[in-house]
Amino acid sequence: MAKAMGGDLMIQMLQEFREMQEESKEQYARTQKALRVLRMKCRVVYRRTRVFADQVRAFSQEVDGFRDNMGEFATHVSALAKEVDGVKRVQTKMFGQMGRMLNHLADAQSTDRKRIDVLEERMDGPGEN
């Protein structure tokens, strides 16, 4: 009887072992499926990360180009401001010279007018006006 009970126990343990094997196979299949899904998601994340990194790199290059262009623009604006300042100084100087020339011309014209008046008086003689 002990032998029979030992055999029953062995059969029961074997059956439990087979159930555990089946459960293990199912768990293994679920784990493999989960790993495949995880790998796919990792690939998607990796690709998106690469795309994002490429976009960041392109944006960085655009910002660098923009910064370079702004530096060049600032240099040109500075040079233009110096040119305008120079033109302004030259114009101020020219207007000053023109003002002096006009005053000199007006003085000369006034002097000429006085001479003409004196000559006319001499030519006409006194009392003829």
GROMACS .gro file of N, CA, C and O in nm:
model
  516
    1MET      N    1   0.083  -0.117   0.000
    1MET     CA    2   0.000   0.000   0.000
    1MET      C    3   0.088   0.125   0.000
    1MET      O    4   0.053   0.223  -0.064
    2ALA      N    5   0.195   0.118   0.070
    2ALA     CA    6   0.285   0.231   0.071
    2ALA      C    7   0.340   0.254  -0.068
    2ALA      O    8   0.359   0.368  -0.110
    3LYS      N    9   0.358   0.142  -0.137
    3LYS     CA   10   0.409   0.153  -0.272
    3LYS      C   11   0.305   0.219  -0.361
    3LYS      O   12   0.337   0.302  -0.445
    4ALA      N   13   0.182   0.183  -0.342
    4ALA     CA   14   0.073   0.241  -0.421
    4ALA      C   15   0.059   0.389  -0.389
    4ALA      O   16   0.037   0.470  -0.478
    5MET      N   17   0.072   0.423  -0.264
    5MET     CA   18   0.060   0.564  -0.226
    5MET      C   19   0.178   0.642  -0.279
    5MET      O   20   0.163   0.756  -0.322
    6GLY      N   21   0.295   0.582  -0.279
    6GLY     CA   22   0.413   0.649  -0.333
    6GLY      C   23   0.399   0.670  -0.481
    6GLY      O   24   0.437   0.774  -0.535
    7GLY      N   25   0.337   0.572  -0.550
    7GLY     CA   26   0.315   0.585  -0.695
    7GLY      C   27   0.213   0.693  -0.724
    7GLY      O   28   0.228   0.770  -0.820
    8ASP      N   29   0.106   0.700  -0.642
    8ASP     CA   30   0.004   0.805  -0.662
    8ASP      C   31   0.066   0.943  -0.641
    8ASP      O   32   0.035   1.037  -0.714
    9LEU      N   33   0.150   0.950  -0.541
    9LEU     CA   34   0.216   1.077  -0.512
    9LEU      C   35   0.306   1.118  -0.628
    9LEU      O   36   0.309   1.235  -0.668
   10MET      N   37   0.376   1.020  -0.683
   10MET     CA   38   0.462   1.049  -0.798
   10MET      C   39   0.380   1.094  -0.917
   10MET      O   40   0.418   1.189  -0.988
   11ILE      N   41   0.269   1.028  -0.941
   11ILE     CA   42   0.182   1.065  -1.053
   11ILE      C   43   0.127   1.206  -1.032
   11ILE      O   44   0.126   1.288  -1.124
   12GLN      N   45   0.086   1.233  -0.909
   12GLN     CA   46   0.033   1.366  -0.879
   12GLN      C   47   0.142   1.472  -0.898
   12GLN      O   48   0.120   1.577  -0.958
   13MET      N   49   0.263   1.444  -0.852
   13MET     CA   50   0.374   1.539  -0.867
   13MET      C   51   0.409   1.557  -1.014
   13MET      O   52   0.437   1.669  -1.060
   14LEU      N   53   0.404   1.446  -1.091
   14LEU     CA   54   0.431   1.454  -1.234
   14LEU      C   55   0.326   1.540  -1.303
   14LEU      O   56   0.357   1.620  -1.391
   15GLN      N   57   0.200   1.522  -1.264
   15GLN     CA   58   0.091   1.600  -1.324
   15GLN      C   59   0.108   1.748  -1.290
   15GLN      O   60   0.093   1.834  -1.376
   16GLU      N   61   0.142   1.778  -1.167
   16GLU     CA   62   0.165   1.917  -1.127
   16GLU      C   63   0.284   1.976  -1.204
   16GLU      O   64   0.282   2.091  -1.245
   17PHE      N   65   0.387   1.891  -1.221
   17PHE     CA   66   0.504   1.937  -1.297
   17PHE      C   67   0.464   1.970  -1.440
   17PHE      O   68   0.507   2.072  -1.495
   18ARG      N   69   0.382   1.883  -1.503
   18ARG     CA   70   0.337   1.909  -1.641
   18ARG      C   71   0.252   2.036  -1.647
   18ARG      O   72   0.264   2.114  -1.741
   19GLU      N   73   0.166   2.058  -1.545
   19GLU     CA   74   0.086   2.182  -1.542
   19GLU      C   75   0.177   2.304  -1.530
   19GLU      O   76   0.155   2.406  -1.595
   20MET      N   77   0.279   2.290  -1.446
   20MET     CA   78   0.374   2.400  -1.432
   20MET      C   79   0.449   2.424  -1.562
   20MET      O   80   0.476   2.539  -1.600
   21GLN      N   81   0.481   2.314  -1.633
   21GLN     CA   82   0.547   2.329  -1.763
   21GLN      C   83   0.457   2.403  -1.861
   21GLN      O   84   0.502   2.494  -1.933
   22GLU      N   85   0.328   2.368  -1.867
   22GLU     CA   86   0.232   2.434  -1.956
   22GLU      C   87   0.220   2.582  -1.919
   22GLU      O   88   0.221   2.669  -2.005
   23GLU      N   89   0.207   2.608  -1.791
   23GLU     CA   90   0.196   2.746  -1.745
   23GLU      C   91   0.323   2.823  -1.779
   23GLU      O   92   0.319   2.939  -1.823
   24SER      N   93   0.437   2.756  -1.763
   24SER     CA   94   0.565   2.817  -1.797
   24SER      C   95   0.572   2.849  -1.946
   24SER      O   96   0.619   2.957  -1.987
   25LYS      N   97   0.523   2.757  -2.031
   25LYS     CA   98   0.522   2.782  -2.176
   25LYS      C   99   0.433   2.902  -2.210
   25LYS      O  100   0.469   2.986  -2.291
   26GLU      N  101   0.316   2.909  -2.144
   26GLU     CA  102   0.225   3.022  -2.169
   26GLU      C  103   0.290   3.153  -2.124
   26GLU      O  104   0.283   3.254  -2.194
   27GLN      N  105   0.352   3.151  -2.006
   27GLN     CA  106   0.420   3.271  -1.958
   27GLN      C  107   0.534   3.309  -2.051
   27GLN      O  108   0.554   3.428  -2.080
   28TYR      N  109   0.608   3.209  -2.098
   28TYR     CA  110   0.718   3.235  -2.191
   28TYR      C  111   0.664   3.299  -2.319
   28TYR      O  112   0.720   3.397  -2.369
   29ALA      N  113   0.552   3.246  -2.372
   29ALA     CA  114   0.492   3.301  -2.494
   29ALA      C  115   0.446   3.444  -2.470
   29ALA      O  116   0.468   3.532  -2.554
   30ARG      N  117   0.382   3.471  -2.354
   30ARG     CA  118   0.338   3.607  -2.322
   30ARG      C  119   0.459   3.700  -2.308
   30ARG      O  120   0.457   3.814  -2.356
   31THR      N  121   0.563   3.651  -2.245
   31THR     CA  122   0.685   3.731  -2.227
   31THR      C  123   0.748   3.763  -2.362
   31THR      O  124   0.788   3.876  -2.389
   32GLN      N  125   0.755   3.663  -2.451
   32GLN     CA  126   0.812   3.684  -2.585
   32GLN      C  127   0.729   3.788  -2.662
   32GLN      O  128   0.785   3.875  -2.729
   33LYS      N  129   0.596   3.775  -2.652
   33LYS     CA  130   0.508   3.870  -2.721
   33LYS      C  131   0.530   4.011  -2.665
   33LYS      O  132   0.543   4.108  -2.741
   34ALA      N  133   0.538   4.021  -2.534
   34ALA     CA  134   0.562   4.152  -2.471
   34ALA      C  135   0.697   4.208  -2.512
   34ALA      O  136   0.712   4.328  -2.538
   35LEU      N  137   0.798   4.122  -2.521
   35LEU     CA  138   0.931   4.167  -2.564
   35LEU      C  139   0.929   4.216  -2.709
   35LEU      O  140   0.994   4.315  -2.743
   36ARG      N  141   0.854   4.144  -2.797
   36ARG     CA  142   0.843   4.189  -2.937
   36ARG      C  143   0.777   4.326  -2.944
   36ARG      O  144   0.824   4.415  -3.016
   37VAL      N  145   0.669   4.344  -2.868
   37VAL     CA  146   0.600   4.474  -2.864
   37VAL      C  147   0.696   4.581  -2.811
   37VAL      O  148   0.706   4.691  -2.867
   38LEU      N  149   0.769   4.548  -2.706
   38LEU     CA  150   0.864   4.643  -2.648
   38LEU      C  151   0.973   4.679  -2.748
   38LEU      O  152   1.009   4.796  -2.762
   39ARG      N  153   1.025   4.578  -2.820
   39ARG     CA  154   1.128   4.606  -2.922
   39ARG      C  155   1.074   4.698  -3.030
   39ARG      O  156   1.143   4.790  -3.074
   40MET      N  157   0.949   4.671  -3.076
   40MET     CA  158   0.890   4.757  -3.179
   40MET      C  159   0.877   4.900  -3.128
   40MET      O  160   0.910   4.996  -3.198
   41LYS      N  161   0.830   4.913  -3.005
   41LYS     CA  162   0.814   5.048  -2.947
   41LYS      C  163   0.949   5.116  -2.931
   41LYS      O  164   0.962   5.236  -2.957
   42CYS      N  165   1.049   5.038  -2.893
   42CYS     CA  166   1.185   5.094  -2.879
   42CYS      C  167   1.236   5.142  -3.016
   42CYS      O  168   1.297   5.249  -3.026
   43ARG      N  169   1.211   5.063  -3.121
   43ARG     CA  170   1.252   5.104  -3.255
   43ARG      C  171   1.183   5.233  -3.296
   43ARG      O  172   1.245   5.323  -3.353
   44VAL      N  173   1.052   5.241  -3.267
   44VAL     CA  174   0.976   5.363  -3.301
   44VAL      C  175   1.032   5.483  -3.225
   44VAL      O  176   1.056   5.589  -3.283
   45VAL      N  177   1.057   5.463  -3.096
   45VAL     CA  178   1.113   5.572  -3.015
   45VAL      C  179   1.252   5.611  -3.067
   45VAL      O  180   1.285   5.730  -3.080
   46TYR      N  181   1.332   5.512  -3.103
   46TYR     CA  182   1.466   5.538  -3.156
   46TYR      C  183   1.458   5.618  -3.286
   46TYR      O  184   1.529   5.717  -3.303
   47ARG      N  185   1.369   5.574  -3.378
   47ARG     CA  186   1.354   5.647  -3.505
   47ARG      C  187   1.307   5.789  -3.482
   47ARG      O  188   1.359   5.883  -3.542
   48ARG      N  189   1.209   5.804  -3.394
   48ARG     CA  190   1.159   5.939  -3.365
   48ARG      C  191   1.266   6.025  -3.299
   48ARG      O  192   1.277   6.144  -3.327
   49THR      N  193   1.347   5.963  -3.214
   49THR     CA  194   1.456   6.036  -3.150
   49THR      C  195   1.558   6.081  -3.255
   49THR      O  196   1.608   6.194  -3.249
   50ARG      N  197   1.588   5.992  -3.352
   50ARG     CA  198   1.681   6.030  -3.459
   50ARG      C  199   1.625   6.144  -3.541
   50ARG      O  200   1.697   6.239  -3.575
   51VAL      N  201   1.497   6.135  -3.576
   51VAL     CA  202   1.433   6.242  -3.653
   51VAL      C  203   1.439   6.372  -3.574
   51VAL      O  204   1.473   6.478  -3.627
   52PHE      N  205   1.406   6.363  -3.445
   52PHE     CA  206   1.410   6.482  -3.360
   52PHE      C  207   1.551   6.539  -3.352
   52PHE      O  208   1.571   6.660  -3.362
   53ALA      N  209   1.649   6.451  -3.337
   53ALA     CA  210   1.789   6.497  -3.330
   53ALA      C  211   1.830   6.564  -3.461
   53ALA      O  212   1.897   6.668  -3.460
   54ASP      N  213   1.786   6.507  -3.574
   54ASP     CA  214   1.816   6.569  -3.704
   54ASP      C  215   1.750   6.706  -3.714
   54ASP      O  216   1.811   6.802  -3.764
   55GLN      N  217   1.626   6.715  -3.667
   55GLN     CA  218   1.556   6.844  -3.670
   55GLN      C  219   1.624   6.946  -3.580
   55GLN      O  220   1.638   7.062  -3.617
   56VAL      N  221   1.666   6.901  -3.463
   56VAL     CA  222   1.737   6.991  -3.370
   56VAL      C  223   1.868   7.038  -3.434
   56VAL      O  224   1.904   7.156  -3.427
   57ARG      N  225   1.939   6.945  -3.498
   57ARG     CA  226   2.065   6.979  -3.565
   57ARG      C  227   2.040   7.082  -3.676
   57ARG      O  228   2.110   7.182  -3.687
   58ALA      N  229   1.935   7.057  -3.757
   58ALA     CA  230   1.902   7.151  -3.866
   58ALA      C  231   1.863   7.286  -3.810
   58ALA      O  232   1.906   7.391  -3.860
   59PHE      N  233   1.784   7.286  -3.704
   59PHE     CA  234   1.744   7.411  -3.641
   59PHE      C  235   1.865   7.485  -3.585
   59PHE      O  236   1.878   7.607  -3.600
   60SER      N  237   1.954   7.409  -3.524
   60SER     CA  238   2.077   7.469  -3.469
   60SER      C  239   2.159   7.534  -3.581
   60SER      O  240   2.213   7.644  -3.564
   61GLN      N  241   2.169   7.466  -3.695
   61GLN     CA  242   2.242   7.522  -3.808
   61GLN      C  243   2.174   7.649  -3.859
   61GLN      O  244   2.239   7.747  -3.894
   62GLU      N  245   2.039   7.647  -3.863
   62GLU     CA  246   1.967   7.766  -3.906
   62GLU      C  247   1.990   7.881  -3.809
   62GLU      O  248   2.009   7.995  -3.851
   63VAL      N  249   1.988   7.850  -3.679
   63VAL     CA  250   2.013   7.954  -3.579
   63VAL      C  251   2.155   8.009  -3.594
   63VAL      O  252   2.177   8.130  -3.586
   64ASP      N  253   2.252   7.919  -3.618
   64ASP     CA  254   2.390   7.964  -3.640
   64ASP      C  255   2.397   8.054  -3.762
   64ASP      O  256   2.463   8.158  -3.760
   65GLY      N  257   2.329   8.013  -3.870
   65GLY     CA  258   2.327   8.095  -3.991
   65GLY      C  259   2.260   8.229  -3.965
   65GLY      O  260   2.308   8.334  -4.010
   66PHE      N  261   2.152   8.226  -3.890
   66PHE     CA  262   2.082   8.350  -3.855
   66PHE      C  263   2.172   8.441  -3.773
   66PHE      O  264   2.181   8.561  -3.797
   67ARG      N  265   2.243   8.380  -3.676
   67ARG     CA  266   2.334   8.457  -3.592
   67ARG      C  267   2.444   8.520  -3.677
   67ARG      O  268   2.479   8.637  -3.661
   68ASP      N  269   2.499   8.442  -3.770
   68ASP     CA  270   2.603   8.495  -3.860
   68ASP      C  271   2.548   8.610  -3.943
   68ASP      O  272   2.613   8.713  -3.959
   69ASN      N  273   2.426   8.590  -3.997
   69ASN     CA  274   2.365   8.695  -4.078
   69ASN      C  275   2.339   8.820  -3.996
   69ASN      O  276   2.356   8.932  -4.045
   70MET      N  277   2.296   8.802  -3.870
   70MET     CA  278   2.271   8.918  -3.785
   70MET      C  279   2.401   8.991  -3.756
   70MET      O  280   2.405   9.114  -3.753
   71GLY      N  281   2.510   8.917  -3.735
   71GLY     CA  282   2.640   8.980  -3.713
   71GLY      C  283   2.684   9.059  -3.835
   71GLY      O  284   2.731   9.173  -3.824
   72GLU      N  285   2.665   8.998  -3.952
   72GLU     CA  286   2.700   9.066  -4.076
   72GLU      C  287   2.611   9.190  -4.096
   72GLU      O  288   2.658   9.296  -4.135
   73PHE      N  289   2.482   9.174  -4.064
   73PHE     CA  290   2.388   9.286  -4.076
   73PHE      C  291   2.429   9.400  -3.983
   73PHE      O  292   2.430   9.516  -4.023
   74ALA      N  293   2.464   9.366  -3.859
   74ALA     CA  294   2.507   9.467  -3.763
   74ALA      C  295   2.633   9.539  -3.813
   74ALA      O  296   2.645   9.661  -3.799
   75THR      N  297   2.725   9.464  -3.872
   75THR     CA  298   2.846   9.525  -3.927
   75THR      C  299   2.812   9.623  -4.039
   75THR      O  300   2.864   9.735  -4.043
   76HIS      N  301   2.719   9.581  -4.128
   76HIS     CA  302   2.678   9.669  -4.238
   76HIS      C  303   2.605   9.793  -4.186
   76HIS      O  304   2.627   9.904  -4.236
   77VAL      N  305   2.519   9.775  -4.086
   77VAL     CA  306   2.447   9.889  -4.029
   77VAL      C  307   2.546   9.986  -3.965
   77VAL      O  308   2.534  10.108  -3.980
   78SER      N  309   2.645   9.932  -3.896
   78SER     CA  310   2.746  10.018  -3.833
   78SER      C  311   2.823  10.096  -3.940
   78SER      O  312   2.845  10.216  -3.925
   79ALA      N  313   2.863  10.026  -4.046
   79ALA     CA  314   2.936  10.094  -4.155
   79ALA      C  315   2.848  10.200  -4.220
   79ALA      O  316   2.895  10.311  -4.250
   80LEU      N  317   2.720  10.167  -4.239
   80LEU     CA  318   2.627  10.263  -4.299
   80LEU      C  319   2.609  10.384  -4.208
   80LEU      O  320   2.606  10.498  -4.255
   81ALA      N  321   2.600  10.361  -4.077
   81ALA     CA  322   2.586  10.472  -3.982
   81ALA      C  323   2.708  10.564  -3.989
   81ALA      O  324   2.694  10.687  -3.987
   82LYS      N  325   2.827  10.505  -4.003
   82LYS     CA  326   2.948  10.587  -4.016
   82LYS      C  327   2.946  10.667  -4.145
   82LYS      O  328   2.983  10.785  -4.148
   83GLU      N  329   2.900  10.602  -4.254
   83GLU     CA  330   2.890  10.672  -4.383
   83GLU      C  331   2.792  10.789  -4.373
   83GLU      O  332   2.820  10.899  -4.419
   84VAL      N  333   2.676  10.762  -4.313
   84VAL     CA  334   2.574  10.867  -4.299
   84VAL      C  335   2.628  10.981  -4.214
   84VAL      O  336   2.606  11.098  -4.245
   85ASP      N  337   2.700  10.947  -4.108
   85ASP     CA  338   2.759  11.051  -4.023
   85ASP      C  339   2.858  11.134  -4.103
   85ASP      O  340   2.861  11.257  -4.092
   86GLY      N  341   2.939  11.067  -4.185
   86GLY     CA  342   3.035  11.139  -4.270
   86GLY      C  343   2.964  11.229  -4.370
   86GLY      O  344   3.002  11.345  -4.389
   87VAL      N  345   2.858  11.178  -4.432
   87VAL     CA  346   2.781  11.259  -4.529
   87VAL      C  347   2.720  11.378  -4.457
   87VAL      O  348   2.721  11.491  -4.508
   88LYS      N  349   2.668  11.355  -4.339
   88LYS     CA  350   2.606  11.462  -4.261
   88LYS      C  351   2.708  11.571  -4.228
   88LYS      O  352   2.680  11.691  -4.242
   89ARG      N  353   2.828  11.530  -4.186
   89ARG     CA  354   2.932  11.629  -4.156
   89ARG      C  355   2.972  11.708  -4.281
   89ARG      O  356   2.987  11.830  -4.275
   90VAL      N  357   2.986  11.638  -4.394
   90VAL     CA  358   3.022  11.705  -4.519
   90VAL      C  359   2.911  11.802  -4.561
   90VAL      O  360   2.939  11.915  -4.602
   91GLN      N  361   2.785  11.758  -4.547
   91GLN     CA  362   2.674  11.846  -4.582
   91GLN      C  363   2.672  11.970  -4.493
   91GLN      O  364   2.651  12.082  -4.542
   92THR      N  365   2.693  11.950  -4.365
   92THR     CA  366   2.696  12.064  -4.272
   92THR      C  367   2.805  12.162  -4.311
   92THR      O  368   2.785  12.284  -4.314
   93LYS      N  369   2.922  12.107  -4.345
   93LYS     CA  370   3.034  12.190  -4.388
   93LYS      C  371   3.000  12.265  -4.517
   93LYS      O  372   3.026  12.385  -4.531
   94MET      N  373   2.936  12.191  -4.613
   94MET     CA  374   2.899  12.253  -4.741
   94MET      C  375   2.796  12.363  -4.721
   94MET      O  376   2.807  12.472  -4.780
   95PHE      N  377   2.695  12.338  -4.634
   95PHE     CA  378   2.594  12.441  -4.608
   95PHE      C  379   2.657  12.563  -4.541
   95PHE      O  380   2.620  12.676  -4.572
   96GLY      N  381   2.753  12.539  -4.453
   96GLY     CA  382   2.824  12.650  -4.390
   96GLY      C  383   2.899  12.732  -4.494
   96GLY      O  384   2.895  12.857  -4.495
   97GLN      N  385   2.970  12.663  -4.585
   97GLN     CA  386   3.044  12.732  -4.691
   97GLN      C  387   2.948  12.807  -4.783
   97GLN      O  388   2.975  12.920  -4.824
   98MET      N  389   2.835  12.743  -4.817
   98MET     CA  390   2.737  12.808  -4.904
   98MET      C  391   2.682  12.933  -4.837
   98MET      O  392   2.665  13.038  -4.902
   99GLY      N  393   2.653  12.925  -4.708
   99GLY     CA  394   2.604  13.041  -4.634
   99GLY      C  395   2.705  13.154  -4.636
   99GLY      O  396   2.669  13.271  -4.660
  100ARG      N  397   2.833  13.121  -4.614
  100ARG     CA  398   2.937  13.225  -4.617
  100ARG      C  399   2.950  13.284  -4.757
  100ARG      O  400   2.964  13.406  -4.774
  101MET      N  401   2.942  13.196  -4.859
  101MET     CA  402   2.952  13.245  -4.998
  101MET      C  403   2.835  13.336  -5.032
  101MET      O  404   2.852  13.441  -5.096
  102LEU      N  405   2.714  13.297  -4.988
  102LEU     CA  406   2.596  13.380  -5.015
  102LEU      C  407   2.607  13.514  -4.944
  102LEU      O  408   2.572  13.620  -5.001
  103ASN      N  409   2.655  13.512  -4.820
  103ASN     CA  410   2.676  13.639  -4.748
  103ASN      C  411   2.780  13.724  -4.820
  103ASN      O  412   2.761  13.847  -4.835
  104HIS      N  413   2.887  13.661  -4.863
  104HIS     CA  414   2.992  13.735  -4.936
  104HIS      C  415   2.935  13.791  -5.067
  104HIS      O  416   2.962  13.907  -5.101
  105LEU      N  417   2.857  13.708  -5.137
  105LEU     CA  418   2.795  13.752  -5.263
  105LEU      C  419   2.697  13.867  -5.238
  105LEU      O  420   2.695  13.964  -5.314
  106ALA      N  421   2.619  13.854  -5.129
  106ALA     CA  422   2.524  13.962  -5.096
  106ALA      C  423   2.600  14.090  -5.062
  106ALA      O  424   2.559  14.200  -5.104
  107ASP      N  425   2.709  14.078  -4.988
  107ASP     CA  426   2.790  14.196  -4.956
  107ASP      C  427   2.848  14.257  -5.083
  107ASP      O  428   2.845  14.379  -5.102
  108ALA      N  429   2.899  14.169  -5.171
  108ALA     CA  430   2.956  14.219  -5.297
  108ALA      C  431   2.848  14.285  -5.382
  108ALA      O  432   2.870  14.391  -5.442
  109GLN      N  433   2.731  14.226  -5.386
  109GLN     CA  434   2.621  14.281  -5.464
  109GLN      C  435   2.578  14.416  -5.406
  109GLN      O  436   2.551  14.511  -5.479
  110SER      N  437   2.575  14.424  -5.273
  110SER     CA  438   2.539  14.550  -5.208
  110SER      C  439   2.643  14.657  -5.240
  110SER      O  440   2.609  14.772  -5.272
  111THR      N  441   2.768  14.620  -5.234
  111THR     CA  442   2.877  14.714  -5.267
  111THR      C  443   2.865  14.757  -5.413
  111THR      O  444   2.878  14.876  -5.446
  112ASP      N  445   2.839  14.660  -5.502
  112ASP     CA  446   2.822  14.692  -5.645
  112ASP      C  447   2.704  14.786  -5.665
  112ASP      O  448   2.710  14.880  -5.744
  113ARG      N  449   2.594  14.760  -5.593
  113ARG     CA  450   2.475  14.844  -5.606
  113ARG      C  451   2.508  14.986  -5.564
  113ARG      O  452   2.468  15.082  -5.629
  114LYS      N  453   2.586  15.001  -5.454
  114LYS     CA  454   2.626  15.134  -5.408
  114LYS      C  455   2.712  15.203  -5.514
  114LYS      O  456   2.694  15.321  -5.543
  115ARG      N  457   2.805  15.129  -5.574
  115ARG     CA  458   2.890  15.187  -5.677
  115ARG      C  459   2.808  15.231  -5.798
  115ARG      O  460   2.832  15.336  -5.856
  116ILE      N  461   2.713  15.142  -5.835
  116ILE     CA  462   2.627  15.176  -5.950
  116ILE      C  463   2.549  15.303  -5.920
  116ILE      O  464   2.537  15.393  -6.005
  117ASP      N  465   2.494  15.310  -5.795
  117ASP     CA  466   2.418  15.430  -5.757
  117ASP      C  467   2.507  15.554  -5.765
  117ASP      O  468   2.465  15.660  -5.816
  118VAL      N  469   2.631  15.542  -5.716
  118VAL     CA  470   2.724  15.656  -5.719
  118VAL      C  471   2.755  15.694  -5.864
  118VAL      O  472   2.755  15.812  -5.901
  119LEU      N  473   2.779  15.594  -5.950
  119LEU     CA  474   2.808  15.621  -6.091
  119LEU      C  475   2.689  15.685  -6.161
  119LEU      O  476   2.706  15.778  -6.241
  120GLU      N  477   2.570  15.636  -6.129
  120GLU     CA  478   2.450  15.695  -6.191
  120GLU      C  479   2.433  15.839  -6.150
  120GLU      O  480   2.395  15.924  -6.231
  121GLU      N  481   2.461  15.867  -6.024
  121GLU     CA  482   2.450  16.005  -5.977
  121GLU      C  483   2.551  16.095  -6.049
  121GLU      O  484   2.519  16.207  -6.088
  122ARG      N  485   2.670  16.045  -6.068
  122ARG     CA  486   2.773  16.124  -6.135
  122ARG      C  487   2.740  16.146  -6.282
  122ARG      O  488   2.768  16.252  -6.338
  123MET      N  489   2.682  16.041  -6.343
  123MET     CA  490   2.650  16.053  -6.485
  123MET      C  491   2.531  16.147  -6.507
  123MET      O  492   2.529  16.223  -6.603
  124ASP      N  493   2.436  16.136  -6.420
  124ASP     CA  494   2.317  16.219  -6.436
  124ASP      C  495   2.346  16.361  -6.393
  124ASP      O  496   2.283  16.456  -6.439
  125GLY      N  497   2.433  16.377  -6.308
  125GLY     CA  498   2.463  16.508  -6.256
  125GLY      C  499   2.369  16.543  -6.144
  125GLY      O  500   2.263  16.485  -6.130
  126PRO      N  501   2.405  16.645  -6.065
  126PRO     CA  502   2.320  16.680  -5.952
  126PRO      C  503   2.193  16.750  -6.002
  126PRO      O  504   2.196  16.827  -6.097
  127GLY      N  505   2.085  16.718  -5.941
  127GLY     CA  506   1.960  16.786  -5.966
  127GLY      C  507   1.879  16.734  -6.082
  127GLY      O  508   1.777  16.788  -6.114
  128GLU      N  509   1.921  16.637  -6.152
  128GLU     CA  510   1.843  16.587  -6.265
  128GLU      C  511   1.743  16.481  -6.224
  128GLU      O  512   1.658  16.447  -6.302
  129ASN      N  513   1.749  16.428  -6.109
  129ASN     CA  514   1.656  16.323  -6.067
  129ASN      C  515   1.527  16.378  -6.034
  129ASN      O  516   1.452  16.431  -6.000
   0.00000   0.00000   0.00000
